[in-house]
């Protein structure tokens, strides 16, 4: 499983951060992309979890994790 979570650098820059997680749903701030866009939640220097934007409310974006949410915490960067 660890092998699948290791992905090459996307080349994107920091766009937001995790503010909350409930189940597989993540709440992000500072992240402004449309519903359906894909992004990465950076767990550490070599591991990321893919997520998709599924909604928004004002300055908050709601993301659905494509993989597991284990290890995701508040303040983690989203690119």
PDB file of C-alpha atoms in Angstrom:
ATOM      1  CA  UNK A   1       0.000   0.000   0.000  1.00  0.00           C
ATOM      2  CA  UNK A   2       2.811   2.397   0.827  1.00  0.00           C
ATOM      3  CA  UNK A   3       4.156   1.967  -2.712  1.00  0.00           C
ATOM      4  CA  UNK A   4       0.856   3.213  -4.190  1.00  0.00           C
ATOM      5  CA  UNK A   5       0.795   6.334  -1.996  1.00  0.00           C
ATOM      6  CA  UNK A   6       4.218   7.415  -3.212  1.00  0.00           C
ATOM      7  CA  UNK A   7       3.765   9.609  -6.275  1.00  0.00           C
ATOM      8  CA  UNK A   8       6.054  11.873  -8.259  1.00  0.00           C
ATOM      9  CA  UNK A   9       5.951  15.583  -7.544  1.00  0.00           C
ATOM     10  CA  UNK A  10       2.928  17.103  -9.283  1.00  0.00           C
ATOM     11  CA  UNK A  11       4.777  20.364  -9.973  1.00  0.00           C
ATOM     12  CA  UNK A  12       1.921  22.282  -8.301  1.00  0.00           C
ATOM     13  CA  UNK A  13       2.473  24.740  -5.505  1.00  0.00           C
ATOM     14  CA  UNK A  14       0.790  25.018  -2.104  1.00  0.00           C
ATOM     15  CA  UNK A  15      -2.830  25.963  -2.673  1.00  0.00           C
ATOM     16  CA  UNK A  16      -4.461  25.373   0.689  1.00  0.00           C
ATOM     17  CA  UNK A  17      -4.498  23.391   3.903  1.00  0.00           C
ATOM     18  CA  UNK A  18      -6.668  20.825   5.653  1.00  0.00           C
ATOM     19  CA  UNK A  19      -8.840  22.460   8.299  1.00  0.00           C
ATOM     20  CA  UNK A  20     -11.016  19.449   9.216  1.00  0.00           C
ATOM     21  CA  UNK A  21     -11.657  15.801   8.332  1.00  0.00           C
ATOM     22  CA  UNK A  22     -14.810  13.739   8.902  1.00  0.00           C
ATOM     23  CA  UNK A  23     -14.631  10.206   7.526  1.00  0.00           C
ATOM     24  CA  UNK A  24     -13.356  10.440   3.944  1.00  0.00           C
ATOM     25  CA  UNK A  25     -14.476  14.073   3.594  1.00  0.00           C
ATOM     26  CA  UNK A  26     -11.879  16.804   4.078  1.00  0.00           C
ATOM     27  CA  UNK A  27     -12.502  20.501   4.583  1.00  0.00           C
ATOM     28  CA  UNK A  28      -9.876  22.798   3.084  1.00  0.00           C
ATOM     29  CA  UNK A  29      -9.200  26.516   3.297  1.00  0.00           C
ATOM     30  CA  UNK A  30      -7.187  28.629   0.883  1.00  0.00           C
ATOM     31  CA  UNK A  31      -8.044  26.238  -1.926  1.00  0.00           C
ATOM     32  CA  UNK A  32      -9.998  27.623  -4.894  1.00  0.00           C
ATOM     33  CA  UNK A  33     -10.653  25.054  -7.613  1.00  0.00           C
ATOM     34  CA  UNK A  34     -13.926  23.881  -9.189  1.00  0.00           C
ATOM     35  CA  UNK A  35     -15.937  20.810  -8.267  1.00  0.00           C
ATOM     36  CA  UNK A  36     -14.422  17.763  -9.949  1.00  0.00           C
ATOM     37  CA  UNK A  37     -10.816  18.989  -9.807  1.00  0.00           C
ATOM     38  CA  UNK A  38      -8.251  16.577  -8.340  1.00  0.00           C
ATOM     39  CA  UNK A  39      -5.548  17.497  -5.831  1.00  0.00           C
ATOM     40  CA  UNK A  40      -2.994  15.999  -3.453  1.00  0.00           C
ATOM     41  CA  UNK A  41      -2.870  16.152   0.333  1.00  0.00           C
ATOM     42  CA  UNK A  42       0.785  16.079   1.350  1.00  0.00           C
ATOM     43  CA  UNK A  43       1.370  13.631   4.232  1.00  0.00           C
ATOM     44  CA  UNK A  44       5.154  14.091   4.314  1.00  0.00           C
ATOM     45  CA  UNK A  45       8.044  14.645   1.885  1.00  0.00           C
ATOM     46  CA  UNK A  46       7.374  11.439  -0.075  1.00  0.00           C
ATOM     47  CA  UNK A  47       3.725  10.493   0.508  1.00  0.00           C
ATOM     48  CA  UNK A  48       0.511  12.095  -0.712  1.00  0.00           C
ATOM     49  CA  UNK A  49      -3.158  11.148  -0.791  1.00  0.00           C
ATOM     50  CA  UNK A  50      -5.238  12.021  -3.844  1.00  0.00           C
ATOM     51  CA  UNK A  51      -8.570  13.814  -3.333  1.00  0.00           C
ATOM     52  CA  UNK A  52     -11.328  15.308  -5.465  1.00  0.00           C
ATOM     53  CA  UNK A  53     -13.209  18.545  -4.820  1.00  0.00           C
ATOM     54  CA  UNK A  54     -16.863  17.637  -4.273  1.00  0.00           C
ATOM     55  CA  UNK A  55     -18.287  20.935  -3.019  1.00  0.00           C
ATOM     56  CA  UNK A  56     -17.671  24.314  -1.440  1.00  0.00           C
ATOM     57  CA  UNK A  57     -19.215  26.819   0.958  1.00  0.00           C
ATOM     58  CA  UNK A  58     -17.777  30.308   0.937  1.00  0.00           C
ATOM     59  CA  UNK A  59     -14.053  30.005   1.639  1.00  0.00           C
ATOM     60  CA  UNK A  60     -14.209  26.272   2.439  1.00  0.00           C
ATOM     61  CA  UNK A  61     -13.765  23.536  -0.147  1.00  0.00           C
ATOM     62  CA  UNK A  62     -14.930  19.984   0.520  1.00  0.00           C
ATOM     63  CA  UNK A  63     -12.761  17.180  -0.775  1.00  0.00           C
ATOM     64  CA  UNK A  64     -13.358  13.445  -0.927  1.00  0.00           C
ATOM     65  CA  UNK A  65     -10.283  11.333  -0.372  1.00  0.00           C
ATOM     66  CA  UNK A  66      -9.593   8.892  -3.198  1.00  0.00           C
ATOM     67  CA  UNK A  67      -7.441   6.849  -0.827  1.00  0.00           C
ATOM     68  CA  UNK A  68      -7.508   6.384   2.893  1.00  0.00           C
ATOM     69  CA  UNK A  69      -7.546   9.346   5.263  1.00  0.00           C
ATOM     70  CA  UNK A  70      -5.258   7.697   7.822  1.00  0.00           C
ATOM     71  CA  UNK A  71      -2.405  10.065   8.592  1.00  0.00           C
ATOM     72  CA  UNK A  72      -4.158  13.237   7.394  1.00  0.00           C
ATOM     73  CA  UNK A  73      -4.141  15.998   9.999  1.00  0.00           C
ATOM     74  CA  UNK A  74      -5.036  19.660  10.390  1.00  0.00           C
ATOM     75  CA  UNK A  75      -2.770  22.082   8.580  1.00  0.00           C
ATOM     76  CA  UNK A  76      -1.456  19.569   6.015  1.00  0.00           C
ATOM     77  CA  UNK A  77      -0.759  21.166   2.659  1.00  0.00           C
ATOM     78  CA  UNK A  78      -2.981  20.638  -0.370  1.00  0.00           C
ATOM     79  CA  UNK A  79      -1.618  21.065  -3.888  1.00  0.00           C
TER      80      UNK A  79
END
